[in-house]
Coordinates of C-alpha atoms in Angstrom, one line a residue:
X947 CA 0.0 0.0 0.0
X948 CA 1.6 3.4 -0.9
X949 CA 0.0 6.4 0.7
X950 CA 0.7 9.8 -1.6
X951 CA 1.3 12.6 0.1
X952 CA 2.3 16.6 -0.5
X953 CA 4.8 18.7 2.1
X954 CA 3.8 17.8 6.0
X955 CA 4.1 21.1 6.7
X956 CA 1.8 22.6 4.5
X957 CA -0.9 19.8 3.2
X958 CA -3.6 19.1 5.7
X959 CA -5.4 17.1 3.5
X960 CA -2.4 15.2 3.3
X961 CA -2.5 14.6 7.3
X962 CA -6.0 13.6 8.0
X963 CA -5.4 10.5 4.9
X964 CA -1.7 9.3 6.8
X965 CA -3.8 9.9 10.4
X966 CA -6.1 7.3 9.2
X967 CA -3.7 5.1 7.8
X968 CA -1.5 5.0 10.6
X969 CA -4.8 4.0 12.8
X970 CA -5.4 1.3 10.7
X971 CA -2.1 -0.4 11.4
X972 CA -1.6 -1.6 8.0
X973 CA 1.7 -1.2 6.3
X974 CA 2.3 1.1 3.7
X975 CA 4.7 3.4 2.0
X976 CA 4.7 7.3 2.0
X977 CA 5.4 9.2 -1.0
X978 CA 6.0 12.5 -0.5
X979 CA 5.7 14.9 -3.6
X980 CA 6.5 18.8 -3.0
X981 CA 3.5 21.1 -3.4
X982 CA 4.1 24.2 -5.8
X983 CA 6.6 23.1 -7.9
X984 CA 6.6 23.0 -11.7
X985 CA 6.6 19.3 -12.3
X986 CA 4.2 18.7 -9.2
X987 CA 1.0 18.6 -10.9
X988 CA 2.1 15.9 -13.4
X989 CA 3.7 13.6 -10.6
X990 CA 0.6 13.8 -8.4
X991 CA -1.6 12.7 -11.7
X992 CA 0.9 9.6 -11.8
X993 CA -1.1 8.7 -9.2
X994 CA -3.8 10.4 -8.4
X995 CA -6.5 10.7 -11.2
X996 CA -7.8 14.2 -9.3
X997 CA -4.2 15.4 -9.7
X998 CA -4.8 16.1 -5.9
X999 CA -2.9 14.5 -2.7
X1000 CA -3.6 12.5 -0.3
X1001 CA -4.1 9.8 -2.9
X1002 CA -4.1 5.7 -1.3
X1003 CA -2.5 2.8 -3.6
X1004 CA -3.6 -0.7 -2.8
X1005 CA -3.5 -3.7 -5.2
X1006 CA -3.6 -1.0 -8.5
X1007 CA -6.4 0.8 -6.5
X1008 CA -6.4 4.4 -6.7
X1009 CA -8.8 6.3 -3.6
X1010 CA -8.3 10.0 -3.7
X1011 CA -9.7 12.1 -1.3
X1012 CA -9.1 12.1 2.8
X1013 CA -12.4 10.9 4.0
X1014 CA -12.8 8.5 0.7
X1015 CA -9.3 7.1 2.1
X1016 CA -10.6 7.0 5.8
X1017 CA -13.8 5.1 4.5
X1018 CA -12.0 2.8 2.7
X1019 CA -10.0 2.0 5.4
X1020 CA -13.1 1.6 8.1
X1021 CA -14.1 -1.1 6.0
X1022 CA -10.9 -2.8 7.2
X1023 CA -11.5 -2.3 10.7
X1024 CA -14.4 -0.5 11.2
X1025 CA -13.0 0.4 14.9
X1026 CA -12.2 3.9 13.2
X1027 CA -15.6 5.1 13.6
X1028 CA -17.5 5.0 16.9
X1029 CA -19.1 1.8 17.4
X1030 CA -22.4 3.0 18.4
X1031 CA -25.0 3.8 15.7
X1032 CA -26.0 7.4 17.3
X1033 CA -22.3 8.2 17.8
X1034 CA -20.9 7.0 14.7
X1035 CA -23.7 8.8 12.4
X1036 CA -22.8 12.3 13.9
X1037 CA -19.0 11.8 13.7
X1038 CA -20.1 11.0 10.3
X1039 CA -21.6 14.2 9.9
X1040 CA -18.9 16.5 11.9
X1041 CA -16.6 14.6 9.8
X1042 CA -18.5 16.0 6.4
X1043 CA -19.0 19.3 8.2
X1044 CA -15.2 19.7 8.1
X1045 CA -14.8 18.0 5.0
X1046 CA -16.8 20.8 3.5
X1047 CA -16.5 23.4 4.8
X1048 CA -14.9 26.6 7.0
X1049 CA -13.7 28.6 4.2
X1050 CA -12.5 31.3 5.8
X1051 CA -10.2 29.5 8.1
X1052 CA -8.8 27.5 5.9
X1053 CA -8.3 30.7 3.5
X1054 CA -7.1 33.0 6.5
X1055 CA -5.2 30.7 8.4
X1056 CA -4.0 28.0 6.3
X1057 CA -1.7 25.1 7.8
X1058 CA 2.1 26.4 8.9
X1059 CA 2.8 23.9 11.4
X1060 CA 6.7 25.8 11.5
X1061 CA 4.9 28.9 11.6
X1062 CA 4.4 31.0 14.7
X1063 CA 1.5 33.7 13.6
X1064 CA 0.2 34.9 17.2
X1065 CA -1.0 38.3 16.4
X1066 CA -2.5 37.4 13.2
X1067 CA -6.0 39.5 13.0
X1068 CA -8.9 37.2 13.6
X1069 CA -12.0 38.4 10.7
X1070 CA -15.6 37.8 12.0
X1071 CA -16.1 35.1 9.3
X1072 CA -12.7 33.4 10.7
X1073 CA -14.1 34.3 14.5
X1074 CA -17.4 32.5 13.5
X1075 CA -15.7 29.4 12.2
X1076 CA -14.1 28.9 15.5
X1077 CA -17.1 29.3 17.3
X1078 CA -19.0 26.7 15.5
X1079 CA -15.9 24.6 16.2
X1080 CA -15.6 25.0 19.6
X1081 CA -19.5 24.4 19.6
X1082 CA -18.9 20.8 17.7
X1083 CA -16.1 19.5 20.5
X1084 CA -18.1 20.6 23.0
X1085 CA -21.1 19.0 22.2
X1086 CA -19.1 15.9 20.9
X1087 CA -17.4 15.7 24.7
X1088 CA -20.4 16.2 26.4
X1089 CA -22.5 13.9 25.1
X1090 CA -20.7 11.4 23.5
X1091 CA -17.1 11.0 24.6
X1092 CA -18.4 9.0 27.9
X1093 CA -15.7 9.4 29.8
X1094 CA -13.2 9.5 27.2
X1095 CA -10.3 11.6 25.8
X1096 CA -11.3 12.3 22.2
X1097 CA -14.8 13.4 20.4
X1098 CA -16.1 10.3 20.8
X1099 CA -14.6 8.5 23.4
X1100 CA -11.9 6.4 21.4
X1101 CA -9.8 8.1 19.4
X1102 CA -11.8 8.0 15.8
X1103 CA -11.5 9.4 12.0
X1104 CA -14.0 12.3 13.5
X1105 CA -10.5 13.5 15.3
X1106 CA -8.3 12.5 12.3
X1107 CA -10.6 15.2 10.1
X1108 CA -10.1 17.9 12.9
X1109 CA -6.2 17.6 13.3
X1110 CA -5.4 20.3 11.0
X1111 CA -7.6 22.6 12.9
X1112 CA -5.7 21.7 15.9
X1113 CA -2.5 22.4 14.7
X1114 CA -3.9 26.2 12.7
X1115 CA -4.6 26.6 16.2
X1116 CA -1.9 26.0 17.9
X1117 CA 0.2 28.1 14.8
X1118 CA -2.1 31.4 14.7
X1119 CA -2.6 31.0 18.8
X1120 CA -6.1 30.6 19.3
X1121 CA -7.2 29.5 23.2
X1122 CA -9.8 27.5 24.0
X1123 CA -11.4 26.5 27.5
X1124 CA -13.3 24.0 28.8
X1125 CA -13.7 20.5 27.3
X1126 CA -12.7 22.1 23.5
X1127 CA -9.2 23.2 25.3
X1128 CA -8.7 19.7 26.9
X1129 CA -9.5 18.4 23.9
X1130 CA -7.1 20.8 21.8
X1131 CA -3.9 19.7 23.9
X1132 CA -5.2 16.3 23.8
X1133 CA -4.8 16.1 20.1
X1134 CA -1.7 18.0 20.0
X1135 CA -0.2 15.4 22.1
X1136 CA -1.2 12.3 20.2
X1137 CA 1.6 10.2 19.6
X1138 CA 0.8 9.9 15.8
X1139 CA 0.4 13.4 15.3
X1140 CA 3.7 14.6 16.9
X1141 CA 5.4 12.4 14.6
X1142 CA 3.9 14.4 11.6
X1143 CA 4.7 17.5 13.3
X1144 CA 8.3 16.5 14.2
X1145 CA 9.0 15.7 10.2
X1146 CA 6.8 18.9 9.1
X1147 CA 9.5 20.5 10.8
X1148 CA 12.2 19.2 9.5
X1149 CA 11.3 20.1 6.3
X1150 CA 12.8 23.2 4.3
X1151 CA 10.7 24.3 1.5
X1152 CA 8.8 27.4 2.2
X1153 CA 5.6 27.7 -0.1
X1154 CA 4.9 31.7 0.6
X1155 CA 0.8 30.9 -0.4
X1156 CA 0.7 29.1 3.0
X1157 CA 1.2 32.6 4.7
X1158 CA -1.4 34.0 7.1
X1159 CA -3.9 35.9 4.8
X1160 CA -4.8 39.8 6.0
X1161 CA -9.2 39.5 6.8

């Protein structure tokens, strides 16, 4: 299995697809191709009929798209979604939430995991966004995390689709309390995540679109 990825610093579509593999358990190799280069698009579509990363590889099986990859992968071992029915359909729908939308964060603040952007201005659009995020871990912990560390309890693909948030967060300093703030350092510690993090940073290219964008 061959997992397709763009620069870990940069590509947070790129981390919620090696998130889920890595859950899974399953072997696989990582190819990393460097975003915003000349010859980039042509070696994604190599692979990836979208021409878009992350892009999964099995037996001359080509799934594009992060959630498509997490799906695929559920199938496996369906232990990466919640387990009961209630639970599992609304990490399903957080999960497309995400999937789908927050435009203005991802615009405003995209994913600099080497970046340091406390002062960045925050617009109302971007302020509204993390609002209706807070809102979704909250509700997530409160009533369906029984007991647990994570959205749901267990750690799940509902997380995996929010770890990019957590990291714009932690880059463009946005605090949160309660159960959302637990949560936030929770996910910032995950063992599978500070690996990605600890190789983000050791990369070198520096992509200037993945700037902080003025509201």
């Amino acid at each position: 299995m061959q997992l397709i990825i763009g620069n870990k610093n940069y590509s947070s579509w790129s981390l919620r697809g090696w998130l889920a593999v890595k859950a899974s358990g399953l072997p696989f190799e990582e190819v990393v191709i460097p975003l915003r280069r000349d010859d980039t698009k042509t070696r994604i579509l190599a692979f990836s009929p979208s021409g878009k990363v992350p892009c999964l590889i099995e037996h001359g099986l080509a799934i594009w798209d992060s959630l498509a990859i997490a799906e695929y992968l559920a199938e496996v071992m369906p232990s990466l979604w919640p387990q009961d029915a209630s639970a599992r359909a609304l990490a399903r729908s957080v999960s497309a939430e995400m999937h789908s939308g927050f435009q203005a964060l991802r615009s405003q603040m995209p994913m600099n995991i080497r970046g340091r952007f406390p002062e960045h201005p925050v617009s109302p659009e971007v302020a509204q966004d993390i609002q209706r995020i807070e809102a979704i871990w909250n509700d997530c912990r409160n009533h369906f995390s029984s007991g647990g560390r994570y959205l749901f309890g267990a750690y799940s693909i509902a997380d995996m689709m929010f770890a990019p948030v957590c990291l714009r967060f932690e880059t463009y300093g946005v605090k949160l309390a309660g159960l959302a703030g637990n949560y936030l350092q929770t996910m910032l510690a995950h063992p599978d995540l500070l690996e990605w993090t600890t190789a983000a940073r050791a990369e070198t290219d520096h992509i200037p679109d993945f700037e902080p964008k003025q509201p």
